[in-house]
Amino acid sequence: MTMNLITGKAGAPHITSSDQGAMQAGLVGNGNYLLQGSDGKFPAVTMQSANKALIPVLNLVIEGRYARVTAAETVTIESGVTGRNRNDLICVKYTRDSNNIETIALAVLKGTATSGTAADPTVPSGSILNNSGTVWIPIARIPISGITDGTPVMLVKQLPPMSQLWDSVTLTKSNANWDVNYRTAFVGGMLIVAFHASRLNTDWNAVREWEVSPLFTLPTGLKAAFEVHCAAVSNSSVGLHGVEVQAAGNEIALRSSAKMTIGKGGWVEGCITVPL
């Protein structure tokens, strides 16, 4: 029989980690994700000393498996060489033995030193979902320039909580020069924002195209997957083609399409769809 009622009573143990992992991967995605901590923030790897990287308490979903770093832990980074550059990867190393016993541990993949631009080391192939015996999951890059370790770069995607993914999203108004009213709708991986912004305090004088004036900041964990622009309208002389609204990173801003002025009391309104 190939069909199982996983969460039904079977009279004998029948739920495996693969069952739970497959369900969680189906819900959140097949990739590797960082969950926010109890303080509402996404933790990050830091350098504790020249050769010690500090991995804080982390909650991860790695190819459907839920894993935790329950107490801060350090890993050793091998010293660099003067005049050479190197990238090391801090990874979660997953193993499955012949008895299907699964374990994870933090490990470092050492890169190759070079006099030019450093590249990440090759990550061995493998997939938990495909029952590989060993899988390496990079969570942070340590860039090393000479004998100096740089700031760690988090590689695992941030997965915002469900509380931020309902039909509406609360935005932070990031510019005191605009009085902004807005509505949002979250549909799948798309955030739709409709807004009306009235200019306060001073004129906005854009002396050239592509100047920006911020309107909103997206909540922690949400950012545009790529930069997008949409036409906006205004009651000033800029008309339809003089001003746009753009989303880049975690910021939504107005952007001039040419030299233009929106005077105090002028307004701009529009709508933008932000791919997350």
PDB file of C-alpha atoms in Angstrom:
ATOM      1  CA  MET A   1       0.000   0.000   0.000  1.00  0.00           C
ATOM      2  CA  THR A   2       1.504   3.310  -1.091  1.00  0.00           C
ATOM      3  CA  MET A   3      -1.027   5.689   0.457  1.00  0.00           C
ATOM      4  CA  ASN A   4      -0.785   6.439   4.183  1.00  0.00           C
ATOM      5  CA  LEU A   5      -2.957   8.485   6.502  1.00  0.00           C
ATOM      6  CA  ILE A   6      -0.003  10.168   8.180  1.00  0.00           C
ATOM      7  CA  THR A   7      -1.880  11.931  10.968  1.00  0.00           C
ATOM      8  CA  GLY A   8      -4.427   9.170  11.480  1.00  0.00           C
ATOM      9  CA  LYS A   9      -4.293   6.485  14.190  1.00  0.00           C
ATOM     10  CA  ALA A  10      -2.688   3.365  12.738  1.00  0.00           C
ATOM     11  CA  GLY A  11      -2.246   1.268  15.870  1.00  0.00           C
ATOM     12  CA  ALA A  12       1.541   1.235  15.405  1.00  0.00           C
ATOM     13  CA  PRO A  13       4.306   3.816  14.936  1.00  0.00           C
ATOM     14  CA  HIS A  14       4.096   4.969  11.338  1.00  0.00           C
ATOM     15  CA  ILE A  15       5.035   8.683  11.129  1.00  0.00           C
ATOM     16  CA  THR A  16       8.607   9.293   9.988  1.00  0.00           C
ATOM     17  CA  SER A  17      10.797  12.367   9.784  1.00  0.00           C
ATOM     18  CA  SER A  18      10.448  12.124   6.006  1.00  0.00           C
ATOM     19  CA  ASP A  19       6.665  12.404   6.361  1.00  0.00           C
ATOM     20  CA  GLN A  20       6.917  15.511   8.526  1.00  0.00           C
ATOM     21  CA  GLY A  21       9.710  16.975   6.410  1.00  0.00           C
ATOM     22  CA  ALA A  22       7.758  16.499   3.189  1.00  0.00           C
ATOM     23  CA  MET A  23       4.744  18.267   4.659  1.00  0.00           C
ATOM     24  CA  GLN A  24       6.810  21.179   5.991  1.00  0.00           C
ATOM     25  CA  ALA A  25       8.658  21.522   2.693  1.00  0.00           C
ATOM     26  CA  GLY A  26       5.326  21.601   0.912  1.00  0.00           C
ATOM     27  CA  LEU A  27       4.090  24.349   3.210  1.00  0.00           C
ATOM     28  CA  VAL A  28       7.126  26.641   3.360  1.00  0.00           C
ATOM     29  CA  GLY A  29       9.152  25.581   0.305  1.00  0.00           C
ATOM     30  CA  ASN A  30      11.850  23.081  -0.591  1.00  0.00           C
ATOM     31  CA  GLY A  31      14.726  25.430   0.247  1.00  0.00           C
ATOM     32  CA  ASN A  32      16.467  26.531   3.431  1.00  0.00           C
ATOM     33  CA  TYR A  33      14.975  29.228   5.616  1.00  0.00           C
ATOM     34  CA  LEU A  34      15.764  31.245   8.734  1.00  0.00           C
ATOM     35  CA  LEU A  35      12.881  31.890  11.141  1.00  0.00           C
ATOM     36  CA  GLN A  36      12.737  34.969  13.319  1.00  0.00           C
ATOM     37  CA  GLY A  37      13.657  34.713  16.995  1.00  0.00           C
ATOM     38  CA  SER A  38      11.498  35.292  20.046  1.00  0.00           C
ATOM     39  CA  ASP A  39      12.465  38.997  19.907  1.00  0.00           C
ATOM     40  CA  GLY A  40      10.905  39.345  16.459  1.00  0.00           C
ATOM     41  CA  LYS A  41      14.294  39.726  14.759  1.00  0.00           C
ATOM     42  CA  PHE A  42      16.285  37.531  12.408  1.00  0.00           C
ATOM     43  CA  PRO A  43      19.575  36.570  14.125  1.00  0.00           C
ATOM     44  CA  ALA A  44      22.890  36.673  12.292  1.00  0.00           C
ATOM     45  CA  VAL A  45      26.315  35.063  12.525  1.00  0.00           C
ATOM     46  CA  THR A  46      29.037  37.385  13.896  1.00  0.00           C
ATOM     47  CA  MET A  47      32.786  37.173  14.449  1.00  0.00           C
ATOM     48  CA  GLN A  48      33.605  36.633  18.119  1.00  0.00           C
ATOM     49  CA  SER A  49      37.364  36.911  17.542  1.00  0.00           C
ATOM     50  CA  ALA A  50      39.867  36.685  14.683  1.00  0.00           C
ATOM     51  CA  ASN A  51      39.338  32.933  14.225  1.00  0.00           C
ATOM     52  CA  LYS A  52      36.003  32.305  15.934  1.00  0.00           C
ATOM     53  CA  ALA A  53      32.605  32.799  14.303  1.00  0.00           C
ATOM     54  CA  LEU A  54      29.669  32.966  16.713  1.00  0.00           C
ATOM     55  CA  ILE A  55      26.484  31.249  15.629  1.00  0.00           C
ATOM     56  CA  PRO A  56      23.607  32.558  17.762  1.00  0.00           C
ATOM     57  CA  VAL A  57      20.414  30.771  18.703  1.00  0.00           C
ATOM     58  CA  LEU A  58      18.830  29.942  15.355  1.00  0.00           C
ATOM     59  CA  ASN A  59      15.595  28.409  14.148  1.00  0.00           C
ATOM     60  CA  LEU A  60      15.936  26.885  10.690  1.00  0.00           C
ATOM     61  CA  VAL A  61      13.818  24.940   8.252  1.00  0.00           C
ATOM     62  CA  ILE A  62      16.220  23.019   6.009  1.00  0.00           C
ATOM     63  CA  GLU A  63      14.531  21.153   3.147  1.00  0.00           C
ATOM     64  CA  GLY A  64      11.526  20.547   5.353  1.00  0.00           C
ATOM     65  CA  ARG A  65      13.452  19.566   8.521  1.00  0.00           C
ATOM     66  CA  TYR A  66      13.114  21.886  11.511  1.00  0.00           C
ATOM     67  CA  ALA A  67      16.472  22.425  13.210  1.00  0.00           C
ATOM     68  CA  ARG A  68      17.591  24.627  16.093  1.00  0.00           C
ATOM     69  CA  VAL A  69      20.800  26.010  17.479  1.00  0.00           C
ATOM     70  CA  THR A  70      19.594  26.048  21.091  1.00  0.00           C
ATOM     71  CA  ALA A  71      22.596  27.863  22.566  1.00  0.00           C
ATOM     72  CA  ALA A  72      25.179  30.133  20.936  1.00  0.00           C
ATOM     73  CA  GLU A  73      28.062  28.115  19.497  1.00  0.00           C
ATOM     74  CA  THR A  74      31.412  28.985  17.943  1.00  0.00           C
ATOM     75  CA  VAL A  75      33.181  27.464  14.956  1.00  0.00           C
ATOM     76  CA  THR A  76      36.837  27.927  14.100  1.00  0.00           C
ATOM     77  CA  ILE A  77      37.867  29.750  10.943  1.00  0.00           C
ATOM     78  CA  GLU A  78      41.375  28.933   9.709  1.00  0.00           C
ATOM     79  CA  SER A  79      43.707  31.939   9.561  1.00  0.00           C
ATOM     80  CA  GLY A  80      44.128  33.738   6.264  1.00  0.00           C
ATOM     81  CA  VAL A  81      47.364  34.528   4.440  1.00  0.00           C
ATOM     82  CA  THR A  82      48.727  38.011   3.792  1.00  0.00           C
ATOM     83  CA  GLY A  83      47.978  39.102   0.235  1.00  0.00           C
ATOM     84  CA  ARG A  84      45.446  36.325  -0.387  1.00  0.00           C
ATOM     85  CA  ASN A  85      41.646  36.314  -0.285  1.00  0.00           C
ATOM     86  CA  ARG A  86      39.359  33.446   0.660  1.00  0.00           C
ATOM     87  CA  ASN A  87      35.682  32.724   1.286  1.00  0.00           C
ATOM     88  CA  ASP A  88      34.679  30.124   3.871  1.00  0.00           C
ATOM     89  CA  LEU A  89      31.130  28.845   4.303  1.00  0.00           C
ATOM     90  CA  ILE A  90      29.560  28.053   7.666  1.00  0.00           C
ATOM     91  CA  CYS A  91      27.189  25.171   7.020  1.00  0.00           C
ATOM     92  CA  VAL A  92      24.729  22.858   8.650  1.00  0.00           C
ATOM     93  CA  LYS A  93      26.030  19.372   7.841  1.00  0.00           C
ATOM     94  CA  TYR A  94      23.226  16.804   7.731  1.00  0.00           C
ATOM     95  CA  THR A  95      23.928  13.069   7.771  1.00  0.00           C
ATOM     96  CA  ARG A  96      21.748   9.980   7.483  1.00  0.00           C
ATOM     97  CA  ASP A  97      23.284   6.585   8.331  1.00  0.00           C
ATOM     98  CA  SER A  98      22.396   3.083   7.124  1.00  0.00           C
ATOM     99  CA  ASN A  99      19.766   2.815   9.892  1.00  0.00           C
ATOM    100  CA  ASN A 100      18.161   6.103   8.767  1.00  0.00           C
ATOM    101  CA  ILE A 101      19.385   7.852  11.913  1.00  0.00           C
ATOM    102  CA  GLU A 102      19.688  11.559  11.083  1.00  0.00           C
ATOM    103  CA  THR A 103      22.067  14.053  12.711  1.00  0.00           C
ATOM    104  CA  ILE A 104      23.136  17.638  12.093  1.00  0.00           C
ATOM    105  CA  ALA A 105      26.132  19.705  13.168  1.00  0.00           C
ATOM    106  CA  LEU A 106      27.764  23.014  12.326  1.00  0.00           C
ATOM    107  CA  ALA A 107      30.770  22.706  10.026  1.00  0.00           C
ATOM    108  CA  VAL A 108      33.004  24.910   7.863  1.00  0.00           C
ATOM    109  CA  LEU A 109      33.720  24.507   4.158  1.00  0.00           C
ATOM    110  CA  LYS A 110      37.077  26.143   3.520  1.00  0.00           C
ATOM    111  CA  GLY A 111      37.496  28.107   0.304  1.00  0.00           C
ATOM    112  CA  THR A 112      40.551  28.397  -1.928  1.00  0.00           C
ATOM    113  CA  ALA A 113      42.919  31.313  -1.295  1.00  0.00           C
ATOM    114  CA  THR A 114      43.602  33.559  -4.286  1.00  0.00           C
ATOM    115  CA  SER A 115      45.304  36.840  -5.052  1.00  0.00           C
ATOM    116  CA  GLY A 116      42.171  37.975  -6.903  1.00  0.00           C
ATOM    117  CA  THR A 117      38.484  37.941  -6.027  1.00  0.00           C
ATOM    118  CA  ALA A 118      37.625  35.038  -3.752  1.00  0.00           C
ATOM    119  CA  ALA A 119      34.937  32.542  -4.765  1.00  0.00           C
ATOM    120  CA  ASP A 120      32.806  30.382  -2.505  1.00  0.00           C
ATOM    121  CA  PRO A 121      33.944  26.771  -2.159  1.00  0.00           C
ATOM    122  CA  THR A 122      31.972  24.157  -4.066  1.00  0.00           C
ATOM    123  CA  VAL A 123      29.161  22.784  -1.938  1.00  0.00           C
ATOM    124  CA  PRO A 124      28.922  18.971  -2.272  1.00  0.00           C
ATOM    125  CA  SER A 125      25.730  17.883  -3.984  1.00  0.00           C
ATOM    126  CA  GLY A 126      22.993  16.226  -1.978  1.00  0.00           C
ATOM    127  CA  SER A 127      19.389  16.652  -0.927  1.00  0.00           C
ATOM    128  CA  ILE A 128      17.571  15.692   2.258  1.00  0.00           C
ATOM    129  CA  LEU A 129      14.344  15.349   0.290  1.00  0.00           C
ATOM    130  CA  ASN A 130      16.076  12.892  -2.048  1.00  0.00           C
ATOM    131  CA  ASN A 131      17.398  10.799   0.866  1.00  0.00           C
ATOM    132  CA  SER A 132      21.081  11.702   0.441  1.00  0.00           C
ATOM    133  CA  GLY A 133      23.393  10.425   3.139  1.00  0.00           C
ATOM    134  CA  THR A 134      25.240  13.737   3.534  1.00  0.00           C
ATOM    135  CA  VAL A 135      23.964  17.234   2.778  1.00  0.00           C
ATOM    136  CA  TRP A 136      25.753  20.554   3.262  1.00  0.00           C
ATOM    137  CA  ILE A 137      23.528  23.610   3.802  1.00  0.00           C
ATOM    138  CA  PRO A 138      25.417  26.963   3.735  1.00  0.00           C
ATOM    139  CA  ILE A 139      24.047  29.499   6.195  1.00  0.00           C
ATOM    140  CA  ALA A 140      26.765  32.182   6.212  1.00  0.00           C
ATOM    141  CA  ARG A 141      29.818  33.295   4.225  1.00  0.00           C
ATOM    142  CA  ILE A 142      32.994  34.479   5.977  1.00  0.00           C
ATOM    143  CA  PRO A 143      34.998  36.717   3.603  1.00  0.00           C
ATOM    144  CA  ILE A 144      38.705  36.706   4.485  1.00  0.00           C
ATOM    145  CA  SER A 145      41.052  39.381   3.136  1.00  0.00           C
ATOM    146  CA  GLY A 146      44.658  38.652   4.033  1.00  0.00           C
ATOM    147  CA  ILE A 147      44.682  37.833   7.721  1.00  0.00           C
ATOM    148  CA  THR A 148      41.470  39.775   8.411  1.00  0.00           C
ATOM    149  CA  ASP A 149      38.068  38.132   8.643  1.00  0.00           C
ATOM    150  CA  GLY A 150      35.289  40.305   7.245  1.00  0.00           C
ATOM    151  CA  THR A 151      31.695  40.652   8.365  1.00  0.00           C
ATOM    152  CA  PRO A 152      29.752  37.392   7.933  1.00  0.00           C
ATOM    153  CA  VAL A 153      27.104  37.414   5.209  1.00  0.00           C
ATOM    154  CA  MET A 154      23.929  35.441   5.925  1.00  0.00           C
ATOM    155  CA  LEU A 155      23.037  33.153   3.002  1.00  0.00           C
ATOM    156  CA  VAL A 156      19.905  31.443   4.270  1.00  0.00           C
ATOM    157  CA  LYS A 157      16.631  33.106   3.267  1.00  0.00           C
ATOM    158  CA  GLN A 158      14.552  34.858   5.910  1.00  0.00           C
ATOM    159  CA  LEU A 159      11.052  33.418   6.255  1.00  0.00           C
ATOM    160  CA  PRO A 160       8.678  35.970   7.825  1.00  0.00           C
ATOM    161  CA  PRO A 161       6.016  34.683  10.221  1.00  0.00           C
ATOM    162  CA  MET A 162       2.427  34.098   9.155  1.00  0.00           C
ATOM    163  CA  SER A 163       1.359  37.159  11.179  1.00  0.00           C
ATOM    164  CA  GLN A 164       3.034  39.299   8.499  1.00  0.00           C
ATOM    165  CA  LEU A 165       1.456  37.425   5.614  1.00  0.00           C
ATOM    166  CA  TRP A 166      -2.240  38.088   6.070  1.00  0.00           C
ATOM    167  CA  ASP A 167      -4.317  40.130   3.651  1.00  0.00           C
ATOM    168  CA  SER A 168      -2.794  43.395   4.838  1.00  0.00           C
ATOM    169  CA  VAL A 169       0.707  44.469   5.810  1.00  0.00           C
ATOM    170  CA  THR A 170       1.585  47.397   8.067  1.00  0.00           C
ATOM    171  CA  LEU A 171       4.206  49.678   6.530  1.00  0.00           C
ATOM    172  CA  THR A 172       6.468  52.164   8.301  1.00  0.00           C
ATOM    173  CA  LYS A 173       6.168  55.710   6.997  1.00  0.00           C
ATOM    174  CA  SER A 174       9.776  56.684   6.457  1.00  0.00           C
ATOM    175  CA  ASN A 175       9.642  60.331   5.377  1.00  0.00           C
ATOM    176  CA  ALA A 176       8.255  63.214   7.440  1.00  0.00           C
ATOM    177  CA  ASN A 177       7.874  65.297   4.253  1.00  0.00           C
ATOM    178  CA  TRP A 178       4.925  63.238   3.052  1.00  0.00           C
ATOM    179  CA  ASP A 179       1.528  62.697   4.665  1.00  0.00           C
ATOM    180  CA  VAL A 180       0.685  59.216   3.363  1.00  0.00           C
ATOM    181  CA  ASN A 181      -2.507  57.201   3.408  1.00  0.00           C
ATOM    182  CA  TYR A 182      -2.340  53.673   2.034  1.00  0.00           C
ATOM    183  CA  ARG A 183      -3.962  50.287   1.698  1.00  0.00           C
ATOM    184  CA  THR A 184      -2.213  46.955   1.226  1.00  0.00           C
ATOM    185  CA  ALA A 185      -3.154  43.477   0.078  1.00  0.00           C
ATOM    186  CA  PHE A 186      -0.930  40.404   0.252  1.00  0.00           C
ATOM    187  CA  VAL A 187      -1.650  37.849  -2.455  1.00  0.00           C
ATOM    188  CA  GLY A 188       0.673  34.863  -2.628  1.00  0.00           C
ATOM    189  CA  GLY A 189       4.181  36.259  -2.944  1.00  0.00           C
ATOM    190  CA  MET A 190       2.981  39.681  -4.113  1.00  0.00           C
ATOM    191  CA  LEU A 191       2.336  42.774  -1.975  1.00  0.00           C
ATOM    192  CA  ILE A 192      -0.002  45.347  -3.533  1.00  0.00           C
ATOM    193  CA  VAL A 193       0.231  48.895  -2.144  1.00  0.00           C
ATOM    194  CA  ALA A 194      -2.138  51.723  -3.115  1.00  0.00           C
ATOM    195  CA  PHE A 195      -1.278  55.137  -1.691  1.00  0.00           C
ATOM    196  CA  HIS A 196      -2.018  58.875  -1.671  1.00  0.00           C
ATOM    197  CA  ALA A 197       0.867  61.109  -0.537  1.00  0.00           C
ATOM    198  CA  SER A 198       0.574  64.851   0.153  1.00  0.00           C
ATOM    199  CA  ARG A 199       3.734  66.973   0.303  1.00  0.00           C
ATOM    200  CA  LEU A 200       4.439  68.672   3.642  1.00  0.00           C
ATOM    201  CA  ASN A 201       6.936  71.286   4.880  1.00  0.00           C
ATOM    202  CA  THR A 202       8.955  71.959   1.706  1.00  0.00           C
ATOM    203  CA  ASP A 203       8.859  71.500  -2.059  1.00  0.00           C
ATOM    204  CA  TRP A 204      10.376  68.383  -3.585  1.00  0.00           C
ATOM    205  CA  ASN A 205      12.771  69.644  -6.250  1.00  0.00           C
ATOM    206  CA  ALA A 206      14.292  66.901  -8.376  1.00  0.00           C
ATOM    207  CA  VAL A 207      17.020  68.405 -10.543  1.00  0.00           C
ATOM    208  CA  ARG A 208      17.343  65.287 -12.703  1.00  0.00           C
ATOM    209  CA  GLU A 209      15.717  61.930 -13.358  1.00  0.00           C
ATOM    210  CA  TRP A 210      16.021  59.040 -10.930  1.00  0.00           C
ATOM    211  CA  GLU A 211      16.021  61.118  -7.750  1.00  0.00           C
ATOM    212  CA  VAL A 212      14.030  59.440  -4.975  1.00  0.00           C
ATOM    213  CA  SER A 213      11.967  60.512  -1.996  1.00  0.00           C
ATOM    214  CA  PRO A 214      11.152  57.676   0.469  1.00  0.00           C
ATOM    215  CA  LEU A 215       7.562  56.885   1.428  1.00  0.00           C
ATOM    216  CA  PHE A 216       7.552  53.503   3.212  1.00  0.00           C
ATOM    217  CA  THR A 217       9.761  50.856   4.755  1.00  0.00           C
ATOM    218  CA  LEU A 218       8.581  47.253   4.502  1.00  0.00           C
ATOM    219  CA  PRO A 219       8.396  45.163   7.703  1.00  0.00           C
ATOM    220  CA  THR A 220      11.430  43.162   8.804  1.00  0.00           C
ATOM    221  CA  GLY A 221      11.809  40.081   6.648  1.00  0.00           C
ATOM    222  CA  LEU A 222      10.016  41.496   3.605  1.00  0.00           C
ATOM    223  CA  LYS A 223      11.830  43.036   0.661  1.00  0.00           C
ATOM    224  CA  ALA A 224      11.410  43.305  -3.076  1.00  0.00           C
ATOM    225  CA  ALA A 225      12.858  40.338  -4.938  1.00  0.00           C
ATOM    226  CA  PHE A 226      13.897  42.806  -7.656  1.00  0.00           C
ATOM    227  CA  GLU A 227      13.444  46.498  -8.357  1.00  0.00           C
ATOM    228  CA  VAL A 228      10.112  47.513  -9.901  1.00  0.00           C
ATOM    229  CA  HIS A 229       8.664  50.844 -11.095  1.00  0.00           C
ATOM    230  CA  CYS A 230       5.100  51.960 -11.759  1.00  0.00           C
ATOM    231  CA  ALA A 231       3.735  55.238 -13.119  1.00  0.00           C
ATOM    232  CA  ALA A 232       2.001  57.523 -10.609  1.00  0.00           C
ATOM    233  CA  VAL A 233      -0.193  60.591 -11.027  1.00  0.00           C
ATOM    234  CA  SER A 234       0.070  64.016  -9.412  1.00  0.00           C
ATOM    235  CA  ASN A 235      -1.892  67.283  -9.296  1.00  0.00           C
ATOM    236  CA  SER A 236       1.310  69.186 -10.052  1.00  0.00           C
ATOM    237  CA  SER A 237       2.616  70.000 -13.508  1.00  0.00           C
ATOM    238  CA  VAL A 238       4.703  66.809 -13.654  1.00  0.00           C
ATOM    239  CA  GLY A 239       1.748  64.918 -15.072  1.00  0.00           C
ATOM    240  CA  LEU A 240       1.705  61.179 -15.649  1.00  0.00           C
ATOM    241  CA  HIS A 241       5.281  60.734 -16.857  1.00  0.00           C
ATOM    242  CA  GLY A 242       7.127  62.977 -14.440  1.00  0.00           C
ATOM    243  CA  VAL A 243       6.931  60.816 -11.326  1.00  0.00           C
ATOM    244  CA  GLU A 244       6.938  57.088 -10.609  1.00  0.00           C
ATOM    245  CA  VAL A 245       6.753  54.892  -7.547  1.00  0.00           C
ATOM    246  CA  GLN A 246       9.491  52.300  -7.089  1.00  0.00           C
ATOM    247  CA  ALA A 247      10.190  49.371  -4.791  1.00  0.00           C
ATOM    248  CA  ALA A 248      13.828  48.463  -4.190  1.00  0.00           C
ATOM    249  CA  GLY A 249      15.062  46.330  -1.308  1.00  0.00           C
ATOM    250  CA  ASN A 250      12.791  47.069   1.638  1.00  0.00           C
ATOM    251  CA  GLU A 251      11.973  50.642   0.566  1.00  0.00           C
ATOM    252  CA  ILE A 252       9.056  52.075  -1.419  1.00  0.00           C
ATOM    253  CA  ALA A 253       9.774  55.569  -2.723  1.00  0.00           C
ATOM    254  CA  LEU A 254       8.760  58.143  -5.299  1.00  0.00           C
ATOM    255  CA  ARG A 255      11.190  58.518  -8.212  1.00  0.00           C
ATOM    256  CA  SER A 256      11.482  61.392 -10.658  1.00  0.00           C
ATOM    257  CA  SER A 257      11.330  60.546 -14.349  1.00  0.00           C
ATOM    258  CA  ALA A 258      12.773  63.956 -15.274  1.00  0.00           C
ATOM    259  CA  LYS A 259      13.577  67.333 -13.731  1.00  0.00           C
ATOM    260  CA  MET A 260      10.468  68.256 -11.764  1.00  0.00           C
ATOM    261  CA  THR A 261       8.982  69.973  -8.741  1.00  0.00           C
ATOM    262  CA  ILE A 262       6.126  68.969  -6.477  1.00  0.00           C
ATOM    263  CA  GLY A 263       5.296  71.913  -4.311  1.00  0.00           C
ATOM    264  CA  LYS A 264       4.118  71.958  -0.712  1.00  0.00           C
ATOM    265  CA  GLY A 265       0.499  70.810  -0.727  1.00  0.00           C
ATOM    266  CA  GLY A 266       0.910  68.884  -3.963  1.00  0.00           C
ATOM    267  CA  TRP A 267      -0.042  65.232  -4.044  1.00  0.00           C
ATOM    268  CA  VAL A 268       0.982  62.015  -5.724  1.00  0.00           C
ATOM    269  CA  GLU A 269      -1.030  58.821  -5.816  1.00  0.00           C
ATOM    270  CA  GLY A 270      -0.577  55.440  -7.361  1.00  0.00           C
ATOM    271  CA  CYS A 271      -0.334  51.709  -6.879  1.00  0.00           C
ATOM    272  CA  ILE A 272       2.611  49.303  -6.996  1.00  0.00           C
ATOM    273  CA  THR A 273       2.869  45.526  -6.917  1.00  0.00           C
ATOM    274  CA  VAL A 274       5.956  44.362  -5.046  1.00  0.00           C
ATOM    275  CA  PRO A 275       7.299  40.824  -5.742  1.00  0.00           C
ATOM    276  CA  LEU A 276       8.662  39.422  -2.476  1.00  0.00           C
TER     277      LEU A 276
END
